[in-house]
XYZ file of C-alpha atoms in Angstrom:
383
model
C -3.431 -0.168 9.763
C 0.362 -0.086 10.077
C 1.513 1.768 6.936
C 4.857 -0.057 6.995
C 5.166 -3.359 5.167
C 5.700 -6.441 7.333
C 8.208 -9.254 6.781
C 5.335 -11.314 5.377
C 4.547 -8.537 2.887
C 8.171 -8.319 1.806
C 8.340 -12.101 1.390
C 5.280 -11.887 -0.839
C 6.960 -9.051 -2.778
C 10.070 -11.167 -3.375
C 7.972 -14.141 -4.509
C 5.915 -11.976 -6.867
C 8.951 -10.125 -8.225
C 10.648 -13.434 -9.054
C 7.504 -14.706 -10.797
C 7.175 -11.502 -12.855
C 10.835 -11.745 -13.885
C 10.183 -15.261 -15.219
C 6.760 -14.612 -16.753
C 6.972 -11.225 -18.482
C 9.764 -11.901 -21.032
C 7.654 -14.644 -22.659
C 4.529 -12.526 -23.081
C 3.567 -11.420 -26.602
C 3.578 -7.703 -27.418
C 0.340 -5.847 -26.621
C -1.955 -5.471 -29.659
C -2.851 -2.186 -31.338
C -5.239 0.035 -29.387
C -8.081 -0.261 -31.916
C -7.738 -4.024 -32.538
C -10.475 -5.021 -30.127
C -10.622 -8.794 -30.793
C -6.855 -8.963 -30.157
C -7.137 -6.713 -27.080
C -9.828 -8.916 -25.562
C -7.695 -12.033 -26.160
C -4.558 -10.396 -24.755
C -6.209 -8.988 -21.617
C -8.322 -12.048 -20.792
C -5.329 -14.348 -21.397
C -3.274 -12.241 -18.959
C -6.121 -12.451 -16.442
C -6.177 -16.250 -16.817
C -2.378 -16.311 -16.504
C -2.666 -14.464 -13.180
C -5.421 -16.805 -12.040
C -3.436 -19.966 -12.807
C -0.418 -18.548 -10.952
C -2.512 -17.643 -7.893
C -2.286 -13.859 -8.357
C -5.839 -13.039 -9.505
C -8.186 -11.463 -6.972
C -5.482 -10.910 -4.364
C -8.002 -9.866 -1.687
C -11.003 -11.854 -2.959
C -12.311 -14.872 -0.971
C -10.673 -18.204 -1.822
C -14.073 -19.847 -2.355
C -14.491 -17.698 -5.479
C -10.953 -18.195 -6.770
C -9.205 -15.334 -4.969
C -6.088 -15.447 -2.797
C -7.736 -14.055 0.359
C -4.557 -12.099 1.042
C -4.123 -9.038 3.246
C -4.766 -5.430 2.105
C -1.055 -4.678 2.269
C -0.276 -7.637 -0.001
C -2.814 -6.246 -2.459
C -0.871 -2.978 -2.480
C 2.408 -4.838 -2.931
C 0.875 -6.640 -5.921
C -0.113 -3.315 -7.509
C 3.298 -1.770 -6.846
C 5.246 -4.672 -8.299
C 3.084 -5.295 -11.385
C 3.051 -1.586 -12.261
C 6.790 -1.080 -11.779
C 7.538 -4.262 -13.728
C 5.347 -2.863 -16.541
C 3.152 -5.941 -16.435
C 0.039 -5.750 -18.644
C -2.673 -3.397 -17.408
C -5.994 -4.885 -16.328
C -7.453 -3.588 -19.623
C -10.860 -4.926 -20.617
C -11.147 -6.626 -17.218
C -11.208 -3.220 -15.484
C -14.946 -3.068 -14.691
C -15.231 -6.717 -13.685
C -12.178 -6.998 -11.448
C -11.923 -3.511 -9.958
C -15.450 -2.483 -9.062
C -18.169 -4.879 -10.254
C -16.576 -7.947 -8.668
C -15.967 -6.191 -5.327
C -19.582 -4.945 -5.422
C -20.904 -8.482 -5.870
C -18.703 -9.672 -2.997
C -20.208 -6.971 -0.771
C -23.824 -6.911 -1.997
C -24.518 -9.847 -4.339
C -26.547 -12.961 -3.563
C -24.792 -16.303 -3.111
C -26.049 -17.377 -6.545
C -24.694 -14.192 -8.173
C -21.309 -14.606 -6.514
C -21.046 -18.243 -7.571
C -22.156 -17.486 -11.126
C -19.895 -14.518 -11.835
C -16.919 -14.086 -9.496
C -14.863 -17.141 -10.597
C -15.460 -16.325 -14.269
C -14.373 -12.702 -13.770
C -11.128 -13.849 -12.151
C -10.465 -16.404 -14.910
C -11.027 -13.819 -17.654
C -14.072 -15.716 -18.908
C -16.471 -12.774 -18.448
C -15.898 -9.196 -19.592
C -18.054 -6.591 -17.853
C -19.053 -3.107 -18.925
C -20.609 -0.210 -17.068
C -24.047 1.231 -17.894
C -24.381 4.069 -15.391
C -24.176 7.488 -17.138
C -26.969 8.994 -19.233
C -27.125 11.898 -21.732
C -29.565 13.989 -19.657
C -28.034 13.234 -16.279
C -24.360 13.903 -16.953
C -22.346 13.288 -13.824
C -25.472 13.791 -11.717
C -25.832 10.027 -11.741
C -28.916 9.943 -9.525
C -30.780 11.981 -12.163
C -30.965 8.948 -14.469
C -34.176 8.431 -16.503
C -33.857 4.867 -17.827
C -37.040 3.194 -16.554
C -37.605 -0.390 -15.417
C -41.154 -1.628 -14.824
C -41.837 -4.917 -13.059
C -43.613 -7.564 -15.180
C -43.791 -10.845 -13.267
C -40.281 -12.267 -12.909
C -38.697 -9.595 -15.114
C -37.932 -5.893 -15.229
C -38.773 -4.306 -18.586
C -36.074 -1.693 -19.200
C -36.242 1.215 -21.661
C -33.806 4.124 -21.919
C -30.357 5.227 -23.050
C -26.910 5.061 -21.479
C -23.716 6.805 -22.581
C -19.969 6.657 -21.838
C -20.405 2.920 -21.201
C -16.900 1.577 -20.667
C -16.310 -1.544 -22.845
C -20.005 -1.691 -23.843
C -19.221 -3.177 -27.257
C -17.266 -6.143 -25.858
C -19.012 -6.713 -22.532
C -20.712 -10.004 -21.680
C -22.504 -8.385 -18.748
C -23.162 -4.825 -17.679
C -23.730 -3.189 -14.324
C -26.979 -1.322 -14.992
C -28.781 1.385 -13.024
C -32.509 1.906 -13.636
C -35.289 4.016 -12.133
C -37.935 1.775 -10.596
C -39.889 4.460 -8.678
C -40.128 8.023 -10.103
C -42.318 9.339 -7.245
C -39.718 9.384 -4.502
C -36.582 11.518 -4.064
C -34.258 10.710 -6.928
C -31.745 8.772 -4.848
C -34.455 6.414 -3.473
C -36.055 5.094 -6.666
C -33.041 3.415 -8.273
C -32.262 -0.295 -8.676
C -28.933 -2.013 -9.567
C -29.245 -4.842 -12.144
C -26.899 -7.324 -13.819
C -27.515 -6.862 -17.546
C -26.641 -9.734 -19.935
C -25.481 -7.776 -22.988
C -26.921 -10.328 -25.447
C -30.560 -9.749 -24.469
C -32.982 -8.693 -27.252
C -33.582 -4.938 -27.425
C -29.978 -3.823 -26.697
C -28.255 -1.638 -29.320
C -24.582 -0.743 -28.660
C -22.867 2.074 -30.613
C -19.129 2.731 -29.975
C -17.878 6.319 -29.464
C -14.480 7.253 -30.937
C -12.162 9.062 -28.509
C -9.349 11.566 -29.165
C -6.953 8.587 -29.327
C -8.937 7.069 -32.180
C -10.123 4.164 -30.061
C -13.553 3.355 -28.658
C -13.464 2.215 -25.028
C -16.787 4.015 -24.537
C -20.196 3.362 -26.095
C -23.783 4.486 -26.225
C -26.220 1.745 -25.193
C -29.882 1.949 -26.195
C -32.384 -0.252 -24.329
C -35.803 -0.933 -25.874
C -38.093 -2.983 -23.609
C -35.221 -5.225 -22.532
C -36.444 -7.968 -20.190
C -34.010 -8.470 -17.313
C -34.728 -11.315 -14.845
C -35.551 -10.143 -11.318
C -32.936 -12.595 -10.020
C -30.354 -10.282 -11.621
C -31.131 -7.535 -9.113
C -28.277 -6.735 -6.715
C -29.683 -5.546 -3.390
C -33.340 -4.622 -2.869
C -35.620 -2.858 -5.342
C -35.232 0.929 -4.991
C -32.122 0.413 -2.859
C -29.825 0.742 -5.852
C -28.329 4.073 -4.837
C -26.821 2.518 -1.719
C -25.445 -0.376 -3.812
C -24.214 2.134 -6.390
C -22.226 3.952 -3.771
C -20.502 0.705 -2.886
C -19.570 0.379 -6.570
C -18.458 4.007 -6.818
C -16.405 3.787 -3.651
C -14.393 0.961 -5.207
C -14.214 2.784 -8.547
C -13.056 6.035 -6.956
C -11.200 4.619 -3.975
C -9.237 1.624 -5.176
C -9.663 1.271 -8.946
C -7.195 4.143 -9.566
C -4.495 2.661 -7.355
C -2.421 1.105 -10.126
C -2.680 4.353 -12.113
C -1.315 6.236 -9.113
C 1.704 3.950 -8.929
C 2.150 4.456 -12.658
C 2.004 8.253 -12.228
C 4.798 8.108 -9.646
C 6.883 6.041 -12.055
C 6.278 8.564 -14.834
C 7.273 11.447 -12.542
C 10.541 9.675 -11.690
C 11.276 9.104 -15.388
C 10.480 12.736 -16.212
C 12.717 14.199 -13.485
C 16.075 14.013 -15.372
C 14.582 16.115 -18.210
C 13.291 18.902 -15.933
C 15.964 21.617 -15.650
C 13.984 24.817 -15.048
C 13.913 25.561 -11.250
C 10.217 26.513 -11.319
C 9.283 23.328 -13.129
C 11.402 21.252 -10.755
C 9.435 22.727 -7.819
C 6.174 21.909 -9.635
C 7.310 18.330 -10.148
C 8.353 18.022 -6.495
C 4.929 19.272 -5.358
C 3.124 16.748 -7.561
C 5.311 13.879 -6.335
C 4.701 14.930 -2.709
C 0.942 14.958 -3.348
C 1.050 11.527 -4.975
C 3.038 10.193 -2.003
C 0.377 11.559 0.358
C -2.374 10.039 -1.772
C -0.581 6.710 -1.628
C -0.855 6.850 2.168
C -4.581 7.664 1.805
C -4.868 4.714 -0.578
C -3.466 2.404 2.091
C -6.123 3.691 4.472
C -8.902 3.162 1.885
C -7.793 -0.372 1.064
C -7.529 -1.186 4.765
C -11.051 0.131 5.391
C -12.408 -1.816 2.407
C -10.952 -5.004 3.860
C -12.417 -4.253 7.289
C -15.837 -2.796 6.379
C -16.406 -3.995 2.793
C -16.049 -0.481 1.307
C -13.274 2.150 1.092
C -15.611 4.702 2.731
C -15.532 8.493 2.427
C -11.818 8.628 1.759
C -12.570 7.255 -1.705
C -14.263 10.475 -2.814
C -11.392 12.659 -1.630
C -8.835 10.357 -3.266
C -10.496 10.559 -6.692
C -10.703 14.361 -6.612
C -7.145 14.929 -5.377
C -5.660 12.320 -7.715
C -7.448 13.815 -10.751
C -5.983 17.239 -10.056
C -2.456 15.974 -9.336
C -2.450 13.788 -12.465
C -3.665 16.711 -14.576
C -0.815 18.929 -13.345
C 1.721 16.172 -13.974
C 0.448 15.712 -17.542
C 0.501 19.451 -18.268
C 4.047 19.745 -16.875
C 5.152 16.779 -18.980
C 3.889 18.499 -22.159
C 5.804 21.688 -21.320
C 9.006 19.723 -20.703
C 8.597 17.830 -23.979
C 8.188 21.164 -25.810
C 7.954 20.495 -29.593
C 8.108 16.735 -28.993
C 4.630 17.064 -27.440
C 3.232 17.139 -30.997
C 4.321 13.525 -31.490
C 1.130 11.596 -30.705
C 3.066 8.328 -30.958
C 5.211 9.274 -27.941
C 4.070 7.176 -24.974
C 4.016 10.239 -22.713
C 1.866 12.233 -25.149
C -0.531 9.342 -25.568
C -0.720 9.003 -21.796
C -1.462 12.732 -21.463
C -4.331 12.481 -23.963
C -5.712 9.441 -22.181
C -5.578 11.019 -18.739
C -7.493 14.115 -19.882
C -10.606 12.042 -19.160
C -9.700 11.280 -15.536
C -11.323 14.447 -14.057
C -14.536 13.362 -15.846
C -14.448 9.578 -15.400
C -16.279 8.071 -12.413
C -17.965 11.430 -11.754
C -16.559 14.868 -12.534
C -14.478 16.811 -10.060
C -17.490 19.126 -9.556
C -19.629 16.142 -8.570
C -16.884 14.899 -6.224
C -16.938 18.289 -4.471
C -20.740 18.064 -4.209
C -20.506 14.603 -2.658
C -17.838 15.703 -0.196
C -20.010 18.715 0.714
C -23.101 16.601 1.406
C -21.646 13.433 2.923
C -18.487 14.586 4.614
C -19.398 18.150 5.585
C -23.137 17.529 6.089
C -24.451 20.276 3.784
C -28.204 20.206 2.720
C -29.421 17.520 0.285
C -30.910 18.157 -3.168
C -34.692 18.232 -3.919
C -36.777 15.129 -4.977
C -36.113 13.769 -8.459
C -39.752 14.358 -9.621
C -39.321 18.110 -8.964
C -36.123 18.440 -10.949
C -36.925 20.691 -13.976
């Protein structure tokens, strides 16, 4: 991939920039963080607004409502919307940034037709049901069981840290369908309609006083077999497609936002040591932006961002953490003002080294898959 933008890319940038200049002044103010009905309306309306203007699903196939544009145009879209302070993807995060791309890569034709257009139009909100209390970030250690009963899987177990579980129409669900094989080989990926009988969702309040995350309890929930994505017991491979999008491309807009924040912080940094720290962070973010271009290019070519996704998530988490800590030092006493946008952003980004797999898990993955270190023992032998 040529890392420079072409004339076509720049023409797209000019078109998009002009549209944003016309569209953004007429948007209503974002609702309060804990007003979930208003947040759902605001975010899904913005998604529909993008769809009607031809800017939803920049790289998605046209047959499902996307623009079928190039990887570089996707990056231009993220740069321009972030720098224009356009609304964040919000409650559409799971659907548009890693569930939708997973269905494009691994879903059946019926699943693509049923869900992809509705995700792009903001008509379906998706949540994630991956993590479990006993598995932590060792995702493959999950214990939620699914037993086949005719045309259904009967699912029983518990999930935690489920992003947008309390407002989701559908969830991306991982279940164990064979406990007698190594833990990575007995997992299946299912589409979970969140209105099925037997599902109990309990929101978790975060340090910001909001509840993006939930516990989800599943008691003999009957999920149609046709909702399976990929083959039975092949869910770990499908999961890695999901995680590669989550770790490799879903943080792209946040990275652009971090660079913007660093630029805005610079005039307030006067201490020479802190100025060097800020310069190092900005240099790292610039390098990660180049890696992002590579990941997006590979996703367009091969259907997945590949191994670079795992390195991007780990490096970005650490750089963002240092930027947030530096910002608090520069703010000094003002850092106690939780209503300051920069303080709120710092509190929110404390979760980044944990989200989508902890930094320790990222190092484990890099050790096994990139460096070829020995694998872990079968799931049934895990104490």
